[in-house]
């Protein structure tokens, strides 16, 4: 069987180093806000190319805290709008609504699945305060046009970099392209912890300081609280694990790219639409998404033949019960992606033999005439 993703195999790759890192933390007796956290923040900010990094509990909190930080600084207020892709994972939108701001959903470009920069400017109002780009599936969503729009309208650019650690735009890494970025280190991510973990990166010292305080209950001095904060801190064990895996992220991403190249070069089935890659530095293939109008048939065919897949994501945000007030809305491109997308197995531990099985199984797929 070809697993969609084996977290066990990924962990085994670094097993000795991870065990040593965990033992070091356990033996230290210091489990929160210690040296491992400080060292990871320094190493990760250097890797991303940002001046500051703040470890937090998870990727959703990273985005929540960025927005909350701007609110506390008086730059955002309740009812302000943030432009966000309509086809994103729901965390991007939850971070906005949790802060009582309004998400403005924008359709993606069908060729890239990233927010369509041609549709952004017409959606800007006097309440618009930011654009949140989401580097979905590991592909860079930033464009020069988005940068110019932010400058023209004095908008903050927030990056949801949960899926694209190590991805580049020209020579800069995602997570350093905007005013602030949220990062997720959920175990299945390219840089994954052994539990929930996240971070905020920014060049804005004041924002970084506020985010750090907010994530510590709103406190800088014990039992004294400057803000109504959250409990959102990166623990020492996860920081230590991430420090181990960060050393290998470029190597691991390159393996994912090799797998993606093989898929693109060797999958020959007109029933599928494969990713279009113009710049291989701009994608780290957290997910390898294909579109198929007969997705359920394809998924079943692969499953019967021992190839496991996932759907990212089966229900669009505006069709979720959580946002029932949006259920009447129609976003045709978003809905097409959510109705047709299927993610093929890809990781840095998948074998060449497994990749070949995936390709052969897909190439043998025939759409039912019934």
Coordinates of C-alpha atoms in Angstrom, one line a residue:
X1 CA 0.0 0.0 0.0
X2 CA 1.2 3.6 -0.8
X3 CA 0.3 5.7 2.2
X4 CA -0.8 9.3 1.6
X5 CA 1.7 10.4 4.3
X6 CA 3.6 8.4 6.9
X7 CA 4.4 10.6 9.9
X8 CA 6.0 7.5 11.5
X9 CA 8.5 7.3 8.6
X10 CA 9.2 11.0 8.7
X11 CA 9.9 10.9 12.4
X12 CA 12.1 7.8 12.0
X13 CA 14.3 9.7 9.6
X14 CA 15.5 12.0 12.4
X15 CA 14.8 9.6 15.2
X16 CA 18.1 9.7 17.1
X17 CA 18.4 13.5 16.9
X18 CA 14.8 13.9 18.0
X19 CA 15.1 11.6 21.0
X20 CA 18.3 13.4 22.1
X21 CA 16.6 16.8 21.7
X22 CA 13.6 15.7 23.8
X23 CA 15.8 14.1 26.4
X24 CA 17.8 17.3 26.7
X25 CA 14.6 19.3 27.4
X26 CA 13.2 16.7 29.8
X27 CA 16.5 16.7 31.8
X28 CA 16.7 20.5 31.8
X29 CA 13.5 20.8 33.9
X30 CA 12.5 23.9 31.9
X31 CA 9.5 23.3 29.6
X32 CA 8.2 26.7 28.5
X33 CA 9.8 29.9 27.2
X34 CA 13.3 28.6 27.6
X35 CA 16.5 28.3 25.5
X36 CA 15.1 25.9 22.9
X37 CA 12.3 28.4 22.1
X38 CA 14.8 31.3 21.9
X39 CA 17.1 29.3 19.7
X40 CA 14.4 28.1 17.4
X41 CA 13.0 31.6 17.0
X42 CA 16.4 32.9 16.1
X43 CA 17.2 30.1 13.7
X44 CA 13.7 30.2 12.0
X45 CA 13.8 34.0 11.6
X46 CA 17.2 33.7 9.9
X47 CA 15.9 30.9 7.7
X48 CA 12.8 32.9 6.7
X49 CA 14.6 36.2 6.4
X50 CA 12.6 38.1 8.9
X51 CA 14.0 40.2 11.8
X52 CA 11.7 38.7 14.4
X53 CA 10.0 35.4 15.1
X54 CA 7.6 34.6 18.0
X55 CA 6.8 31.0 18.8
X56 CA 3.1 30.3 19.4
X57 CA 0.9 27.3 20.0
X58 CA -0.4 26.7 16.5
X59 CA -0.9 28.2 13.0
X60 CA -4.4 29.5 13.7
X61 CA -3.2 31.3 16.8
X62 CA -0.4 32.8 14.8
X63 CA -2.9 34.5 12.5
X64 CA -5.2 35.4 15.3
X65 CA -2.4 37.1 17.2
X66 CA -1.2 39.1 14.2
X67 CA -4.7 40.6 13.7
X68 CA -5.2 41.0 17.5
X69 CA -1.8 42.7 17.6
X70 CA -2.8 45.2 15.0
X71 CA -6.1 45.8 16.9
X72 CA -4.2 46.6 20.1
X73 CA -2.0 49.0 18.2
X74 CA -5.1 50.8 16.9
X75 CA -4.5 49.9 13.3
X76 CA -7.5 47.6 13.0
X77 CA -10.9 47.8 14.6
X78 CA -14.1 45.7 14.8
X79 CA -15.9 45.8 11.5
X80 CA -12.8 46.4 9.4
X81 CA -12.3 44.1 6.3
X82 CA -9.5 41.7 5.3
X83 CA -9.4 40.4 1.8
X84 CA -8.8 36.6 1.8
X85 CA -9.0 33.8 -0.8
X86 CA -12.3 32.1 -1.0
X87 CA -10.8 28.6 -1.4
X88 CA -8.5 28.7 1.6
X89 CA -8.5 26.3 4.6
X90 CA -11.0 27.7 7.2
X91 CA -8.3 28.7 9.7
X92 CA -7.4 31.7 7.6
X93 CA -11.0 32.9 7.8
X94 CA -11.5 31.9 11.5
X95 CA -8.6 34.2 12.5
X96 CA -10.4 37.1 10.9
X97 CA -13.9 36.5 12.3
X98 CA -12.5 35.6 15.8
X99 CA -11.3 39.1 16.0
X100 CA -14.6 40.5 14.9
X101 CA -13.3 41.6 11.5
X102 CA -15.0 40.9 8.2
X103 CA -13.5 38.5 5.6
X104 CA -13.9 39.5 2.0
X105 CA -13.7 36.4 -0.1
X106 CA -11.9 36.6 -3.5
X107 CA -11.9 33.8 -6.1
X108 CA -8.6 32.1 -7.0
X109 CA -6.9 31.8 -10.3
X110 CA -7.8 28.4 -11.7
X111 CA -4.3 27.8 -13.0
X112 CA -2.5 28.3 -9.7
X113 CA -5.3 27.9 -7.1
X114 CA -3.9 31.1 -5.5
X115 CA -5.9 34.3 -4.9
X116 CA -6.5 36.1 -8.3
X117 CA -4.7 39.4 -8.0
X118 CA -6.9 40.8 -10.9
X119 CA -10.0 40.6 -8.6
X120 CA -8.5 42.2 -5.5
X121 CA -8.6 46.0 -6.2
X122 CA -12.3 46.0 -7.1
X123 CA -13.1 44.5 -3.7
X124 CA -11.4 47.2 -1.7
X125 CA -13.6 49.6 0.4
X126 CA -12.9 52.3 2.9
X127 CA -13.1 49.5 5.6
X128 CA -10.4 47.4 4.0
X129 CA -7.3 47.2 6.2
X130 CA -5.4 44.2 4.9
X131 CA -4.9 41.5 2.3
X132 CA -4.3 38.0 3.6
X133 CA -2.6 35.8 1.0
X134 CA -2.5 32.1 1.6
X135 CA 0.3 30.1 0.0
X136 CA -2.0 27.1 -0.6
X137 CA -0.6 23.6 -1.2
X138 CA 2.9 25.0 -0.8
X139 CA 2.8 27.4 -3.8
X140 CA 3.7 31.1 -3.5
X141 CA 0.6 33.4 -3.7
X142 CA 2.5 36.7 -3.7
X143 CA 2.7 38.8 -6.8
X144 CA 4.2 42.2 -7.5
X145 CA 0.7 43.4 -8.3
X146 CA -0.5 42.5 -4.8
X147 CA 2.5 44.4 -3.4
X148 CA 1.6 47.4 -5.4
X149 CA -2.0 47.3 -4.3
X150 CA -1.0 47.2 -0.7
X151 CA 1.2 50.2 -1.2
X152 CA -1.4 52.1 -3.1
X153 CA -4.1 51.7 -0.6
X154 CA -1.9 51.5 2.5
X155 CA -3.0 48.0 3.4
X156 CA -1.2 45.5 5.6
X157 CA -0.1 42.3 3.8
X158 CA -0.5 39.2 6.0
X159 CA 0.8 35.9 4.8
X160 CA -0.7 32.6 5.8
X161 CA 2.5 30.5 5.4
X162 CA 1.1 27.4 7.1
X163 CA 1.8 25.2 4.0
X164 CA 4.8 26.8 2.3
X165 CA 7.9 26.8 4.6
X166 CA 10.9 27.2 2.4
X167 CA 9.0 28.4 -0.6
X168 CA 10.5 31.4 -2.5
X169 CA 9.4 34.4 -4.4
X170 CA 12.4 35.4 -6.5
X171 CA 15.2 35.2 -3.8
X172 CA 13.0 35.9 -0.8
X173 CA 11.2 33.3 1.2
X174 CA 7.5 33.3 1.9
X175 CA 6.9 34.5 5.4
X176 CA 9.1 37.5 4.7
X177 CA 7.2 39.1 1.8
X178 CA 4.5 40.9 3.8
X179 CA 4.1 42.8 7.0
X180 CA 3.6 39.7 9.1
X181 CA 3.2 36.0 8.5
X182 CA 1.6 33.1 10.4
X183 CA 3.3 29.7 10.3
X184 CA 2.0 26.3 11.2
X185 CA 4.1 23.3 12.3
X186 CA 1.3 20.8 12.5
X187 CA 2.8 17.3 12.2
X188 CA 1.9 16.8 8.5
X189 CA 3.5 20.1 7.4
X190 CA 6.8 20.1 5.5
X191 CA 8.4 21.4 8.7
X192 CA 6.2 19.5 11.3
X193 CA 6.4 19.2 15.0
X194 CA 5.2 16.2 17.0
X195 CA 2.1 18.1 18.0
X196 CA 0.6 21.5 17.5
X197 CA 3.0 24.4 17.1
X198 CA 3.3 27.7 15.2
X199 CA 5.1 31.0 14.8
X200 CA 4.7 34.6 13.8
X201 CA 7.4 36.3 11.7
X202 CA 7.7 40.0 11.0
X203 CA 10.2 42.9 10.6
X204 CA 7.9 45.0 12.8
X205 CA 9.4 45.0 16.3
X206 CA 6.4 46.6 17.9
X207 CA 4.1 44.0 16.4
X208 CA 6.4 41.2 17.5
X209 CA 6.5 42.5 21.1
X210 CA 2.7 42.8 21.2
X211 CA 2.2 39.3 19.8
X212 CA 4.6 37.9 22.4
X213 CA 2.7 39.6 25.2
X214 CA -0.7 38.7 23.9
X215 CA 0.4 35.0 23.6
X216 CA 1.4 35.1 27.3
X217 CA -2.0 36.0 28.6
X218 CA -1.3 39.7 27.9
X219 CA 1.4 39.7 30.5
X220 CA 5.1 40.9 30.6
X221 CA 5.4 40.8 34.4
X222 CA 3.9 37.9 36.3
X223 CA 0.4 38.6 37.4
X224 CA 0.3 41.9 35.7
X225 CA -1.7 42.1 32.4
X226 CA -1.4 44.9 29.8
X227 CA -3.9 43.2 27.3
X228 CA -6.7 40.7 27.3
X229 CA -4.4 38.0 25.9
X230 CA -4.4 34.3 25.1
X231 CA -2.4 31.3 26.3
X232 CA -0.5 30.5 23.1
X233 CA 3.1 29.6 23.5
X234 CA 5.4 27.2 21.7
X235 CA 6.6 24.6 24.3
X236 CA 10.3 23.6 24.6
X237 CA 9.9 20.1 23.4
X238 CA 8.3 21.1 20.1
X239 CA 10.8 23.9 19.7
X240 CA 13.7 21.4 20.1
X241 CA 12.1 19.0 17.6
X242 CA 11.6 21.8 15.1
X243 CA 15.3 22.8 15.5
X244 CA 16.3 19.3 14.4
X245 CA 14.0 19.2 11.4
X246 CA 14.7 22.8 10.3
X247 CA 18.3 21.7 9.4
X248 CA 16.9 19.4 6.7
X249 CA 14.0 21.4 5.4
X250 CA 15.6 22.5 2.1
X251 CA 16.8 18.9 1.4
X252 CA 13.4 17.6 2.2
X253 CA 11.6 20.1 0.1
X254 CA 13.9 19.3 -2.8
X255 CA 12.9 15.6 -2.6
X256 CA 9.2 16.7 -2.7
X257 CA 10.0 18.7 -5.9
X258 CA 11.6 15.6 -7.5
X259 CA 8.5 13.6 -6.8
X260 CA 6.3 16.4 -8.2
X261 CA 8.5 16.6 -11.4
X262 CA 8.1 12.9 -11.9
X263 CA 4.3 13.1 -11.5
X264 CA 4.1 16.0 -14.0
X265 CA 6.4 14.3 -16.5
X266 CA 4.9 10.8 -16.3
X267 CA 1.2 11.1 -15.5
X268 CA -0.5 10.8 -18.9
X269 CA -4.2 10.8 -18.3
X270 CA -6.6 13.4 -19.8
X271 CA -9.0 12.9 -17.0
X272 CA -6.7 14.9 -14.7
X273 CA -5.5 18.4 -14.6
X274 CA -2.0 18.6 -13.2
X275 CA -0.3 21.6 -11.5
X276 CA 1.3 24.2 -13.8
X277 CA 4.7 25.2 -12.5
X278 CA 6.4 28.2 -14.1
X279 CA 9.0 28.6 -11.3
X280 CA 10.1 25.6 -9.3
X281 CA 11.4 27.8 -6.5
X282 CA 7.9 29.0 -6.0
X283 CA 6.5 25.7 -4.8
X284 CA 7.4 23.3 -2.0
X285 CA 4.6 20.8 -2.7
X286 CA 3.1 20.5 0.8
X287 CA 0.3 19.0 -1.3
X288 CA 0.3 17.7 -4.9
X289 CA -3.2 18.6 -6.0
X290 CA -4.9 17.4 -9.2
X291 CA -8.3 18.2 -10.5
X292 CA -10.7 15.5 -11.9
X293 CA -14.3 15.9 -12.8
X294 CA -14.8 12.3 -11.7
X295 CA -12.9 12.7 -8.5
X296 CA -14.9 10.1 -6.6
X297 CA -14.2 7.5 -9.3
X298 CA -10.5 8.4 -9.4
X299 CA -10.3 8.2 -5.6
X300 CA -12.0 4.8 -5.5
X301 CA -9.8 3.5 -8.3
X302 CA -6.6 4.5 -6.5
X303 CA -7.9 3.2 -3.2
X304 CA -8.8 -0.2 -4.6
X305 CA -5.3 -0.4 -6.0
X306 CA -3.6 0.5 -2.7
X307 CA -2.9 4.2 -3.2
X308 CA -4.3 6.4 -0.5
X309 CA -5.3 10.0 -1.2
X310 CA -6.9 13.0 0.5
X311 CA -9.2 15.8 -0.5
X312 CA -8.1 19.4 0.2
X313 CA -10.8 20.4 0.9
X314 CA -14.2 18.8 0.3
X315 CA -16.4 21.7 1.4
X316 CA -15.6 25.4 0.6
X317 CA -15.6 27.8 3.6
X318 CA -18.7 29.7 2.3
X319 CA -20.6 26.4 2.3
X320 CA -19.7 25.4 5.9
X321 CA -22.4 25.4 8.6
X322 CA -20.1 27.6 10.7
X323 CA -20.6 30.4 8.2
X324 CA -24.3 29.6 7.4
X325 CA -24.8 33.3 6.6
X326 CA -22.6 32.8 3.5
X327 CA -24.2 29.5 2.3
X328 CA -26.3 31.3 -0.4
X329 CA -23.1 32.8 -2.0
X330 CA -21.6 31.3 -5.1
X331 CA -17.9 31.3 -6.0
X332 CA -17.8 29.1 -9.1
X333 CA -14.0 28.7 -9.3
X334 CA -13.6 27.9 -5.6
X335 CA -16.5 25.4 -5.8
X336 CA -14.9 23.7 -8.9
X337 CA -11.6 23.3 -7.0
X338 CA -13.3 22.0 -3.9
X339 CA -15.5 19.6 -6.0
X340 CA -12.7 18.2 -8.1
X341 CA -9.4 18.4 -6.1
X342 CA -7.6 15.3 -5.1
X343 CA -4.2 15.2 -3.4
X344 CA -1.7 12.5 -4.4
X345 CA 0.8 11.0 -2.0
X346 CA 3.9 13.2 -1.7
X347 CA 6.5 13.6 1.0
X348 CA 10.3 13.5 1.3
X349 CA 10.1 9.9 2.5
X350 CA 8.0 8.4 -0.3
X351 CA 10.1 5.9 -2.3
X352 CA 10.7 5.9 -6.0
X353 CA 8.8 2.5 -6.2
X354 CA 5.8 4.0 -4.5
X355 CA 5.8 7.1 -6.8
X356 CA 5.9 4.7 -9.8
X357 CA 2.9 2.8 -8.4
X358 CA 1.0 6.0 -8.1
X359 CA 1.8 7.0 -11.7
X360 CA 0.9 3.6 -13.2
X361 CA -2.3 3.4 -11.2
X362 CA -3.4 6.9 -12.4
X363 CA -2.5 6.1 -16.0
X364 CA -4.7 3.0 -15.9
X365 CA -7.7 5.0 -14.7
X366 CA -10.6 5.2 -17.1
X367 CA -13.7 7.2 -16.6
X368 CA -16.9 5.2 -16.4
X369 CA -19.2 5.6 -19.4
X370 CA -22.3 5.0 -17.3

